[in-house]
Amino acid sequence: MKTRPSRSSSQPAMSTEADAIGKMLNQFEIKKPADLTLEYWITCWEKQQIRFHLNNVHEMLKKHLDVLLNGRKEIRIFFPLCGKAVDMKWLADQGHTVVGVELSEIAVKQFFTEQNLPYIQEPVPGMPGADVFKTPEGQISLFRCNIFDLSSLIAGQFDGIWDRGSLQPLNSSDRQRYSKLMITLMAKGCRYLLDTLVCTKSDFDGLPPKISESETRNLFGHACNIQLLDSSGTLTGKQKLWGLESFIEEVHLITLKTDSS
C-alpha cells in the first residue's frame, strides 16, 4: 500500500523558510545552468550572496526528523554541500555525530564562529589540498573540499543523510555522478531525506535547474526505494512573472533496496 505524502498547510512557522526559498530563486533568476561552476559558488560565499542560507532549522527537517532517525539515537548524519547550515549544530546537540562537506572555507569557518564552537583544522590524508574542520571531541566534522573528491574510504558511511538543495543546483551532467556517490555513503539501514524544488514548466531553463520526481527515481531507483513524504507549494509572485505555474518543495525518503531484501 502506498503512503500518501502529507500536504503542508500554510502556517506562520513556514513563512521564514518560504521567504528564503523566494530569495534563493531571485538570486538565481539571471543565471543559467552552465554558470554553476565551482568558482561561482566560491564567489557567492566571498561576496556573501547566500540567500539560500536559512538562519533557522529547516522546517521539513524538523517535521520529518522521526523518519530520519527511525527510533535510533546517536547516529552519524551526513550533510552534502552543507554551507553553514544551523541544522548541523541542532542535530549535534541531540547527540548525533554530524559530518558535512563544503567547497568554501569561508562557509566552514563561519559555521564554527557563528555557532560558538571551537575547532581543529587538519589536512585530509590522501586528499591533497583538502582540510577537515572538527570540534575537539569530533562530534561535528566538516570536510572542505570538492564533494566528488570525497569517498566512503575517507568519510565512512552514514546512518542518515539530510540533503537540502544539494542535488538541485548541480548541473544535470553531474547528477548521476552525485547519486552514485551518495549511494556509496549509505550504511545499512541509512535513511536519506532528499529535499528538492520541482518546477513543472517543461521549458524552464533558469536556476535552480529543474528536477522532476521521475529524474529522482532514475538517479536512485536502481539501488534504492524512494517514497515521497511531503509536497508543498512555494511559488512566489516574482516566479509567476517568469511564467512558472507552480514551484513545489518535495521531500523524499530514500533507502537501500538491500535493506528490504
Backbone as a ProteinNet text record, in pm:
[ID]
protein_1_A
[PRIMARY]
MKTRPSRSSSQPAMSTEADAIGKMLNQFEIKKPADLTLEYWITCWEKQQIRFHLNNVHEMLKKHLDVLLNGRKEIRIFFPLCGKAVDMKWLADQGHTVVGVELSEIAVKQFFTEQNLPYIQEPVPGMPGADVFKTPEGQISLFRCNIFDLSSLIAGQFDGIWDRGSLQPLNSSDRQRYSKLMITLMAKGCRYLLDTLVCTKSDFDGLPPKISESETRNLFGHACNIQLLDSSGTLTGKQKLWGLESFIEEVHLITLKTDSS
[TERTIARY]
84	0	86.6	55.1	132.2	87.2	182.1	151.5	142.2	31.8	15.5	99.3	172.5	253.4	164.9	213.5	137.2	149	43.6	43.6	58.4	165	192	92.5	26.8	-65.8	10.1	-56.6	7.9	10.4	128.9	146.2	249	235.5	332.7	475.3	494.5	630.3	701.5	625.2	685.6	724.4	679.2	698.5	846	926	1069	1132.6	1096.9	1152.7	1103.9	975.8	922.2	990.4	1013.2	1082.5	1223.8	1290.7	1427.5	1429.5	1330.8	1323.3	1301.9	1212.4	1189.8	1315	1391.3	1515.2	1617.8	1622	1716.1	1684.4	1556.8	1518.2	1547.3	1526.7	1557.9	1706.9	1791.2	1935.7	1973	1901.7	1935.8	1876.8	1778.3	1697.1	1777.2	1888.3	1961.7	2071.4	2083.6	2186.7	2130.2	2218.3	2183.6	2261	2210.5	2278.3	2427	2468.4	2610.1	2697	2633.4	2708.6	2743.8	2689.9	2709.8	2843.4	2949.6	3084.3	3125.5	3236.8	3288.9	3323	3374.6	3411.4	3288.9	3175.2	3052.6	3017.6	3022.5	2983.8	3084.9	3212.9	3314.2	3291.8	3259.1	3233.6	3109.9	3008.3	2887.7	2922.7	3009.4	3047.7	3140.1	3227.5	3317.9	3239.5	3135.2	3053.3	2934.2	2923	2810.5	2675.8	2672.7	2548.3	2490.2	2437.1	2397.9	2251.4	2166.1	2023.8	1964	2035.6	1990	2007.7	2086.6	2112	1991.7	1956.7	1849.2	1909.8	1855.9	1904.1	1839.3	1737.9	1668.4	1675.5	1649.5	1646	1534.4	1563.7	1469.2	1342.1	1227.9	1101	1076.9	1119	1099.3	1183.7	1302.4	1385.4	1321	1271.3	1204.3	1079.9	1005.8	881.1	904.9	1013.9	1038	1159.4	1196.7	1311.6	1289.7	1169.9	1142.3	1163.8	1135.2	1156.9	1306.4	1381.7	1526.9	1589.4	1547.6	1608.1	1557	1428.3	1370.4	1394.9	1380.5	1394.5	1537.2	1634.4	1775.1	1827.7	1926.7	1991.4	2140.3	2197.9	2342.1	2389.8	2326.7	2364	2456.7	2520	2604.3	2518.9	2520.2	2436.5	2524.6	2500.4	2581	2504.8	2576.1	2522.8	2605.6	2558.5	2632.6	2616.9	2723.2	2721.7	2657.5	2715.8	2649.5	2644.9	2732.5	2737.6	2764.9	2685.6	2696.3	2561.6	2496.7	2361.5	2352.5	2260.2	2242.9	2185.7	2128.4	2073.6	2180.8	2305.7	2413.9	2434.3	2437.3	2451.5	2329.4	2213.2	2087.4	2087.8	2134.8	2139.5	2251.6	2364.6	2475.1	2433.7	2356	2308.5	2216.8	2162.5	2077.1	2157	2288.8	2373.9	2420.7	2384	2424.7	2561.4	2629.7	2756.2	2728	2777.9	2746.6	2873.8	2862.9	2972.6	2919.1	2988.4	2947.5	3061.2	3027.1	3129.1	3089.1	3187.4	3161.6	3285.1	3263.5	3373.3	3437.9	3356.8	3404.3	3459.1	3583.8	3642.1	3574.4	3530.3	3459.3	3333.8	3257.9	3135.6	3164.6	3267.6	3302.5	3342.2	3428.3	3473.4	3359.4	3271.7	3158	3066.4	3052.6	2969.1	3020.7	3147.9	3203.6	3201.1	3230.3	3230.9	3091.3	2994.6	2858.1	2791.1	2834.9	2778.9	2861.4	2961.8	3046.9	3110.9	3163.6	3225.2	3375	3456.3	3599.3	3621.6	3730	3753.9	3902.5	3932	4067.5	4068.1	4167.7	4182	4298.1	4270.9	4373.6	4366.9	4479.6	4476.2	4413.2	4352.6	4289.3	4386.7	4427.3	4520.3	4462.9	4543.3	4500.4	4421.1	4402.5	4328.3	4408.6	4502.4	4585.3	4500.4	4529.9	4458.6	4331	4287.9	4163.9	4194.1	4100.8	4112.5	3984.7	3995.9	3877.9	3879.3	3768.6	3749.8	3657.3	3699.7	3617	3625.7	3518.2	3518.4	3616	3671.2	3773.4	3729.9	3602.1	3555.4	3513.7	3513.7	3484.4	3338	3248.9	3105.6	3058.9	3126.2	3097.9	3227.5	3226.6	3342.9	3297.9	3363.1	3329.2	3450.5	3435.1	3541.1	3532.8	3643.6	3649.8	3716.7	3631.4	3682.1	3569	3603.6	3504.7	3436.5	3305	3233.9	3270.7	3306.5	3338.9	3476.7	3552.5	3678.9	3660.8	3540.6	3512.4	3472.6	3495	3454.3	3427.4	3367.5	3340.7	3470.1	3577.5	3705.7	3758.7	3722.9	3769.1	3670	3542.6	3440.9	3363.4	3376.1	3294.5	3156.1	3067.9	2929.1	2838.4	2712.5	2626	2492	2438.7	2308.5	2194.3	2224.7	2124	2187.8	2111.5	2158	2046.6	2081.8	1988.2	2043.4	1971.8	2015.2	1916.2	1942.6	1855.3	1919.4	1864	1910.5	2051.6	2103.2	2239.5	2240.1	2148.5	2133.8	2084.7	1994.3	1926.2	2020.3	2118.2	2198.2	2300.2	2317.6	2416.2	2370.2	2463.9	2432.7	2385.7	2294.6	2235.4	2341	2450.1	2555.6	2626.8	2617.3	2684.4	2592.7	2463.7	2370	2385.5	2414.4	2433.9	2556.3	2661.1	2782.8	2755.6	2674.5	2638.7	2558.2	2456.5	2371.8	2452.1	2544.6	2628.7	2713.5	2767.9	2846.8	2761.4	2642.4	2556.7	2519.4	2493.9	2457.4	2573.2	2696.9	2812.5	2833.4	2778	2794.1	2685	2588.1	2476.4	2512.9	2510.3	2533.5	2405.2	2414.8	2296.2	2196.8	2073.6	1971.2	1967.3	2048.2	2053.7	1918.6	1882.6	1760.8	1803.6	1776.3	1823.1	1701.8	1699.3	1593	1643.7	1579.9	1617.3	1512.4	1554.2	1465.1	1497.8	1398.7	1421.2	1307	1333.1	1231.6	1198.2	1072	1028.3	956	1006	943.2	863.2	736.8	652.8	651.4	724.9	732.6	839.6	799	890.3	1005.5	984.9	1090.3	1165.2	1148.2	1219.8	1368.1	1453.9	1597.6	1677.8	1611.2	1682.1	1731.8	1758.2	1810.9	1720.2	1718.2	1796.4	1748.1	1838.9	1798.8	1678.5	1586.7	1465.2	1497.2	1415.4	1429.7	1288.7	1268.9	1136.9	1146.6	1030.7	1030.6	1081	1048.9	1095.4	1247.7	1309.9	1455.7	1513.2	1451.6	1496.8	1493.8	1386.8	1375.1	1476	1504.1	1605.4	1744.7	1771	1902.4	1925.1	1821.8	1839.4	1765.2	1669.9	1578.5	1641.1	1756.1	1817.2	1868.6	1901.4	1958.1	1875.1	1777.4	1707.4	1556.4	1488.7	1345.6	1324.8	1224	1200.5	1054.9	1033.5	898.6	881.8	781.2	750.7	684.3	751	698.6	616	656.2	594.9	600.4	502.1	495.7	424.8	492.2	438	468	367.2	385.6	466.5	564.4	649.8	654	559.8	561.2	539.2	622.2	607.7	560.8	519.3	471.4	574.3	699.4	804.2	826.2	816.7	835.1	718.4	600.9	488	517.9	593.9	630.4	724.4	792	881.3	802.7	670.5	588.1	570.2	615.8	600.5	458.5	399.7	266.3	272.6	382.2	397.9	545.4	579.5	714.2	692.5	731.1	692.2	815.6	814.2	918.9	876.3	961.6	931.4	1038.9	996.8	1089.8	1067	1173.6	1167	1249.6	1201.2	1279	1341.7	1474.5	1548.4	1615	1591	1652.4	1707.1	1809.1	1870.8	1777.5	1768.9	1686.9	1739.5	1869.3	1926.9	1879.4	1831.3	1782.3	1649.8	1576.3	1444.4	1444.5	1562.5	1569.5	1586.6
-119.9	0	123.6	216.8	339.9	436.4	502.6	604.7	738.4	810.3	940.4	1044.7	1126.6	1230.2	1335.2	1393.9	1498.3	1626.7	1708.4	1838.7	1942.6	2018.6	2115.6	2229.6	2260.1	2372.2	2500	2615.4	2744.4	2775.1	2786.6	2813.5	2923.8	3007.1	3113.7	3064.6	2945.3	2895	2873.2	2858.7	2830.8	2958.3	3074.1	3195.9	3228.3	3209.7	3238.8	3151	3024.1	2931.5	2964	2996.9	3032.2	3157.6	3254.4	3375.4	3343.9	3252.5	3215.7	3149.2	3064	2999.3	3103.5	3200.6	3307	3386.3	3419.6	3494.9	3413.3	3282.4	3197.2	3196.7	3184.3	3183.7	3317.7	3425.3	3557.1	3570.1	3512.8	3518.3	3444.1	3334.7	3250.1	3296.9	3388.5	3410.4	3453.6	3524	3572.5	3475.3	3365.7	3268.4	3157.6	3088.1	2970.6	2852.2	2729.3	2613.4	2605.7	2649.9	2642.3	2731.3	2828.1	2920.2	2860.1	2743.8	2686.2	2614.6	2691.1	2636.4	2639.8	2572.8	2578.3	2721.6	2795.6	2935.1	3019.8	2987.9	3062	3048.4	2925.7	2903.7	2966.4	2958.3	3021.5	3171.9	3230.4	3373.9	3412	3328.5	3355.2	3374.5	3288.2	3298.2	3416.6	3443	3557.8	3689.1	3698.5	3820.6	3813.3	3700.6	3676.5	3687.5	3639	3628.3	3489.8	3473	3340.4	3341.6	3386.9	3392.4	3254.2	3151.3	3014.3	2969.1	3043.4	3003.5	3035.9	2942.6	2963	2989.3	3087.8	3117.9	3031.1	2954.4	2865.8	2722	2629.5	2488.3	2469.1	2395.1	2374	2306.4	2362	2308.9	2165.8	2132.6	1996.6	1896.7	1939	1851.2	1827.2	1932.9	1917.2	1828.9	1851.3	1777	1627.5	1593.8	1453.4	1394.3	1456.2	1405.8	1262.6	1230.1	1093.8	991.7	1031.5	941.4	920.5	1028	1018.9	930.3	951	876.8	733.7	713.7	579	509	586.6	528.7	514.8	557.7	540.6	664.9	644	753.5	756.3	875.6	895	831.6	869.9	816	912.9	866.7	950.8	1006.5	1139.2	1205.7	1289.1	1275.9	1343.8	1461.5	1574.5	1694.6	1724	1686.2	1721.8	1870.4	1932.7	2075.1	2155.6	2144.4	2185	2334.3	2412.7	2554.5	2572.7	2660.6	2680.5	2649.9	2545	2510.3	2495.1	2568.4	2562.2	2427.4	2353.7	2221.2	2127.9	2149.1	2060.8	2071.3	2193.2	2213	2159.5	2179.7	2133.6	1981.6	1909.8	1763.7	1717.7	1786.9	1751.9	1770.8	1873.2	1897.9	1786.9	1707.9	1595.5	1465.9	1476.7	1360.8	1290	1340.8	1275.7	1326	1245.7	1285.1	1336.8	1455.6	1521.9	1537.7	1501	1517.9	1592.1	1698.2	1774.1	1787.9	1829.3	1860.9	1991.7	2079.8	2213.1	2262.6	2323.7	2372.6	2498.1	2585.2	2715.5	2711.6	2751.8	2761.3	2872	2975.9	3084.3	3029.4	2947.9	2891.4	2804.6	2722.1	2632	2710.7	2808.3	2886.8	2968.9	3019.5	3095.1	3006.7	2881.1	2790.1	2779.3	2749.4	2730.9	2861.4	2971.9	3100.6	3139.6	3128.1	3169.6	3078	2952.3	2858.8	2853.9	2942.5	2949.6	2815	2750.2	2619.1	2627	2576.5	2567	2459.8	2472.4	2370.8	2349.5	2232.5	2194.1	2178.9	2233.7	2221.3	2129.3	2025.3	1927.8	1894.4	1861.7	1813.5	1674.7	1643.4	1512.5	1419.1	1311	1217.2	1163.2	1164.8	1112	1208.7	1333.1	1433.7	1563.7	1576.9	1697.5	1824.5	1921.4	2048	2051.6	1937.5	1931.2	1937.8	1996.5	2004.2	1956	1911.8	1880.8	1970.1	2034.2	2119.4	2044.3	2025.2	1947	2000	1978.2	2013.6	1920.8	1964.9	1885.1	1742	1724	1588.7	1511.7	1578.5	1511.1	1490.1	1557.6	1536.3	1602.4	1710	1775	1782.9	1729.6	1734.7	1783.5	1888	1942.1	1933.5	1858.8	1847	1966.6	2036.1	2147.9	2096.7	2059.4	2000.3	1991.7	1952.7	1919.5	1789.6	1786.4	1667.8	1543.9	1562.4	1446.4	1388.5	1456.5	1400.7	1318.3	1323.6	1250.3	1106.8	1016.8	877.5	815.3	697.1	626.7	582	568.1	532.4	644.8	768.4	884.3	925	930.3	981.2	872.5	748.8	642.4	641.5	561.1	556.4	613	639.8	716.2	647.5	673.7	618.9	706.2	832.3	925.7	1032.5	1085.8	1194.7	1298.4	1425	1535.7	1615.8	1609.6	1668.9	1778	1898.5	2011.6	2096.6	2083.5	2167.2	2139.7	2020.8	1987.9	1922.8	1831.1	1772.7	1878.5	1963.5	2059.8	2149.6	2216.5	2313.1	2250.6	2119.7	2056	2060.6	2079.2	2066.5	1923.8	1911.1	1779.4	1673.1	1713.3	1617.7	1562.9	1632	1587.5	1508.7	1506.9	1446.4	1295.8	1228.6	1083.3	1049.6	1125.5	1106.3	1129.8	1230.9	1264.5	1151.9	1102.2	997.7	870.6	838.2	719.3	735.4	856.2	882	868.9	929.2	926.2	783.7	701.4	562	489.2	517.6	452.3	499.6	616.6	669.7	620.8	547.1	498.1	366.4	365.5	242.8	158.6	37.7	-47.6	21.9	33.1	97.4	248.4	305	450.5	505.6	620.7	692.8	826.5	845	959.8	1046.7	1168.7	1262.9	1360.4	1359.2	1444.5	1553.2	1679	1793.8	1866	1877.4	1940.2	2036.2	2125.3	2214.1	2167	2144	2087.4	2194.3	2220.4	2314.6	2235.9	2274.1	2199.3	2260.3	2369	2430.4	2358	2286.6	2196.1	2268.3	2394	2462.4	2564.3	2557.1	2648.8	2613.9	2713.5	2685.2	2773.9	2831	2912.7	2828.8	2896.8	2828.9	2848.9	2753	2629.9	2537.5	2455.1	2367.6	2283.5	2270.5	2196.7	2050.5	1990.6	1848.9	1793.9	1671.9	1610	1484.7	1437.3	1313.9	1197.9	1199.5	1090.6	1090.5	1209.7	1214.2	1162.3	1200.3	1149.9	998	940.5	794.4	732.9	800.4	749.8	751.2	852.1	865.9	761.5	733.2	647.6	513.8	503.6	389.9	254.4	250	120.5	52.4	133.5	76.9	106.4	195.9	244.3	242.2	229.9	253.6	402.6	460.9	605.2	629.7	706.8	738.2	889	944.5	1086.6	1108.5	1187.2	1213.2	1339.9	1441.2	1571.7	1649	1733.9	1816.8	1946.2	2058.8	2186.8	2294.3	2370.6	2477.8	2592.1	2643.4	2753.2	2868.1	2869.6	2970	3110.2	3204.8	3344.4	3426.8	3550.3	3636.5	3661.5	3675.8	3704.5	3586.9	3463.8	3347.6	3332.6	3381.8	3379.3	3465.3	3573.9	3661.2	3591.1	3486.6	3410.9	3313.2	3305	3210.9	3078.8	3069.6	2945.6	2936.8	2821.3	2799	2734.1	2668	2607.6	2584.1	2590.9	2555.1	2481.8	2357	2269.2	2218	2227.4	2167.7	2025.6	1930.5	1790.2	1729.8	1638.6	1562.1	1414	1345.9	1201.8	1127.6	1013.2	921	818.3	806.3	712.2	608.8	483.2	373.2	269.4	197.6	96.8	-22.6	-70	-187.7	-310.6	-314.2	-428.7	-438.1	-326.3	-329	-403.3	-410.5	-474.1	-611.2	-657.3	-788.2	-899.7
0	0	0	-88.6	-94.8	12.5	73.8	172.3	102.7	123.6	59.3	130.4	55.8	119.4	182.3	290.6	356.8	277.5	281.1	217.1	325.1	318.1	422.3	413.6	522.4	526.9	551.9	526.5	547.9	695.4	750.9	891.7	906.4	1007.3	1026.8	1036.7	1092.7	1111.3	979.6	870.5	742.4	666.9	711.1	635	615	718.3	706.4	600.7	599	501.8	361.8	347.9	217.3	163.8	251.6	210.6	162.9	234.5	196.9	60.4	33.5	-97.3	-205.8	-178.7	-275.2	-302.9	-196.5	-213.5	-292.2	-264.2	-335.6	-484.6	-519	-659	-724.4	-649.7	-703.2	-733.3	-647.5	-669.8	-797.1	-826	-938.6	-1071.5	-1068.5	-1186.8	-1310.2	-1291.5	-1408	-1450.9	-1382.6	-1414.5	-1501.8	-1568.5	-1645.9	-1589.3	-1608.3	-1551.6	-1582.4	-1701.1	-1737.6	-1649.5	-1579.6	-1494.8	-1359	-1328.4	-1195.4	-1186.6	-1187.4	-1173.9	-1027.4	-996.8	-860.9	-822.8	-920.3	-894.9	-859.5	-920.3	-890.2	-742.5	-690	-550.5	-454.6	-488.7	-403.5	-398.8	-515.7	-521.6	-441.4	-444.9	-365.3	-218.5	-166.6	-26.3	-2.6	-96.3	-80.9	-75.8	-157.6	-162.3	-67.4	3.4	94.6	22.5	-98.8	-174.1	-148	-27.9	20.5	64.3	-25.6	6.5	27.4	-18.3	1.8	146	224.4	363.4	450.8	537.9	635.6	772.4	842.7	977.4	1083.8	1044.2	1136.8	1087	1176.4	1137.7	1035.7	932.4	822.9	874.8	837.3	885.1	838.8	718.5	668.8	746.9	789.2	870.4	1006	1066.7	1196.3	1182.4	1076.4	1057.1	1037.5	967.3	932.3	1005.8	1116.3	1191.9	1238.3	1280.7	1327.4	1216.2	1093.4	979.6	958.4	969.7	952.7	1060.2	1184.1	1295.8	1303.7	1275.8	1278.3	1412.4	1520.7	1654	1703.2	1624.4	1661.9	1733.7	1814.9	1887.4	1851.3	1859.6	1839.8	1709.3	1600.1	1469.1	1395.9	1288.8	1203.7	1090.4	1076.8	977.2	884.6	755	654.2	594.3	577.2	512.6	387.5	269.2	147	116.7	66.1	30.8	143.4	261.2	385.4	410	345.7	378.1	526.7	589.1	733.5	800.2	750.9	795.1	946.8	1006.7	1151.9	1194.4	1099.6	1129.9	1186.2	1146.3	1191.5	1342.3	1393.6	1538.1	1611.3	1554.9	1614.6	1633.1	1533.1	1543.3	1636.3	1631.5	1721.2	1867.1	1895.3	2031.5	2081.3	1987.7	2024.8	2040	2027.4	2049.8	1925.3	1808.4	1684.6	1638.8	1560.8	1500.2	1360.4	1330.9	1204.5	1121.9	994.7	900.4	779	740.1	622.8	524.6	403.9	303.9	238.4	221.3	168.2	94.2	-20.6	-103	-45.1	16	61.4	204	219.9	353.5	433.9	367.2	435.7	503	431.2	486.5	608.8	597.4	707.5	832.4	815.2	930.2	989.9	904.7	956.6	1040.3	1000.2	1079.4	1221.6	1236.4	1371	1450.3	1384.3	1453.7	1499.8	1410.3	1443.4	1543.8	1548.8	1645.9	1775	1784.1	1903.7	1937.4	1834.6	1852.2	1824.6	1915.1	1885.2	1779.5	1702.8	1600.9	1580.2	1526.7	1488.6	1336.8	1271.5	1126.9	1095.2	1016.2	981.7	833.1	771.7	632.8	627.7	515.1	498.8	428.1	493.5	429.5	298.7	195.9	67	-17.8	31.7	-44.1	-46.4	-136.9	-142.1	-152.9	-67.5	-71	8.4	61	138.5	287.4	362.2	507.4	571.8	695.9	774.9	898.2	923.4	1040.5	1135.3	1259.1	1350.1	1491.1	1566	1706.6	1779.5	1891.6	1960.6	1991.5	2024.7	2055.8	1930.6	1815.2	1688.7	1658.7	1731.5	1707	1578	1537.7	1410.2	1330.7	1208.8	1120.5	984.2	933.6	802.5	710.4	601.9	502.5	407.3	391.1	297.6	171	73.9	-49.1	-150.4	-270.7	-372.3	-330.5	-330.8	-284.5	-365.5	-492.1	-575.7	-543.5	-458.7	-411.5	-284.7	-227.9	-105.3	-138.9	-45.5	-63.6	72.7	71	196.4	263.8	186.6	246.1	333.8	300	374.9	483.2	447.2	540.5	611.7	566.6	623.2	561.9	619.2	574.4	682.9	644.2	733.2	756.7	875.4	914	864.4	836.5	789.1	702.7	608.9	522.7	513.2	535.4	511.4	394.2	283.4	156.6	118.7	166	135.6	24.7	-95.9	-205.1	-250.7	-228.1	-270.8	-409	-431.5	-564.6	-663.3	-618.1	-704.8	-785.6	-723.5	-800.6	-894.3	-887.1	-974.3	-1118.5	-1207.4	-1349	-1376.7	-1471.9	-1499.6	-1526.4	-1589.6	-1623.6	-1500.3	-1386.2	-1264.8	-1171	-1198.9	-1103.9	-1092.4	-1204	-1198.4	-1113.2	-1132.3	-1052.3	-904	-876.8	-739.1	-673.9	-744.8	-686.5	-659.8	-748.9	-727.1	-601.8	-581.5	-461.4	-336.5	-338.7	-220.7	-182.3	-281.2	-252.8	-184.4	-226	-162.2	-19	15	150.5	244.6	193.8	275.6	343	475.6	551.1	550.9	594.5	608.2	701.3	659	740.4	727.3	636.9	621	576.3	632.1	594	533.5	407.9	330.7	297.7	352.8	320.8	215.2	99.4	-13.4	-31.5	-14.5	-27.5	-158.3	-247.4	-377.8	-410.4	-505.3	-560.5	-701.2	-726.7	-853.1	-934.1	-1052.7	-1145.7	-1248.2	-1270.1	-1363.8	-1503.4	-1524.3	-1657.9	-1737.9	-1841.7	-1911.3	-1980.6	-2024.3	-2097.7	-2012.6	-1879.2	-1790.4	-1791.7	-1824.1	-1832.4	-1738.9	-1639.9	-1541.6	-1425.7	-1315.1	-1198.4	-1078.5	-984.1	-990.1	-1101.4	-1156.6	-1266.4	-1227.3	-1318.7	-1286.1	-1258.9	-1174.3	-1143.1	-1125.7	-1163.3	-1153.2	-1068	-1023.1	-945.5	-1030.2	-1159.6	-1246.5	-1256.4	-1259.1	-1262.4	-1131.2	-1019.4	-889.9	-888.1	-941.9	-944.4	-1040.9	-1150.6	-1242.9	-1179.8	-1096.8	-1034.7	-925.6	-847.5	-730	-736.9	-828.2	-825.8	-851.2	-917.7	-946.4	-819.9	-717.7	-594.9	-470.7	-484.8	-365.1	-381.6	-267.6	-261.2	-236.7	-300.7	-293.1	-258.1	-153.5	-107.7	-93.5	-156.6	-141.5	-6.1	79.2	213.1	221.2	143.5	160.7	29.7	10.1	-109.7	-73.8	-97.2	-54	-157.4	-196.8	-293.6	-236	-313.2	-267.4	-368.4	-462.9	-568.8	-512.6	-555.9	-516.2	-635.6	-609	-715.5	-822.8	-781.3	-879.3	-972.3	-918.9	-1005.1	-1103.7	-1065.1	-1158.9	-1280.9	-1259.1	-1370.2	-1467.8	-1420.9	-1510.6	-1597.7	-1573.4	-1646.8	-1575.3	-1449.8	-1375	-1319.1	-1329.9	-1275.4	-1137.7	-1109.4	-977.1	-949	-824.4	-778.1	-646.5	-642.6	-533.3	-459.9	-328.7	-246.5	-211.1	-243.6	-215.7	-126.5	-41.5	41.5	14.1	-25.1	-49.2	56.2	96.1	178.3	85	92.7	9.8	100.6	72.5	149.4	52.8	97.3	12.3	-6.6	-129	-155.6	-83.4	-61.9	8.6	152.8	209.1	345.8	357	245.4	248.1	184.6	141	74.7	177.5
[MASK]
+++++++++++++++++++++++++++++++++++++++++++++++++++++++++++++++++++++++++++++++++++++++++++++++++++++++++++++++++++++++++++++++++++++++++++++++++++++++++++++++++++++++++++++++++++++++++++++++++++++++++++++++++++++++++++++++++++++++++++++++++++++++++++++++++++++

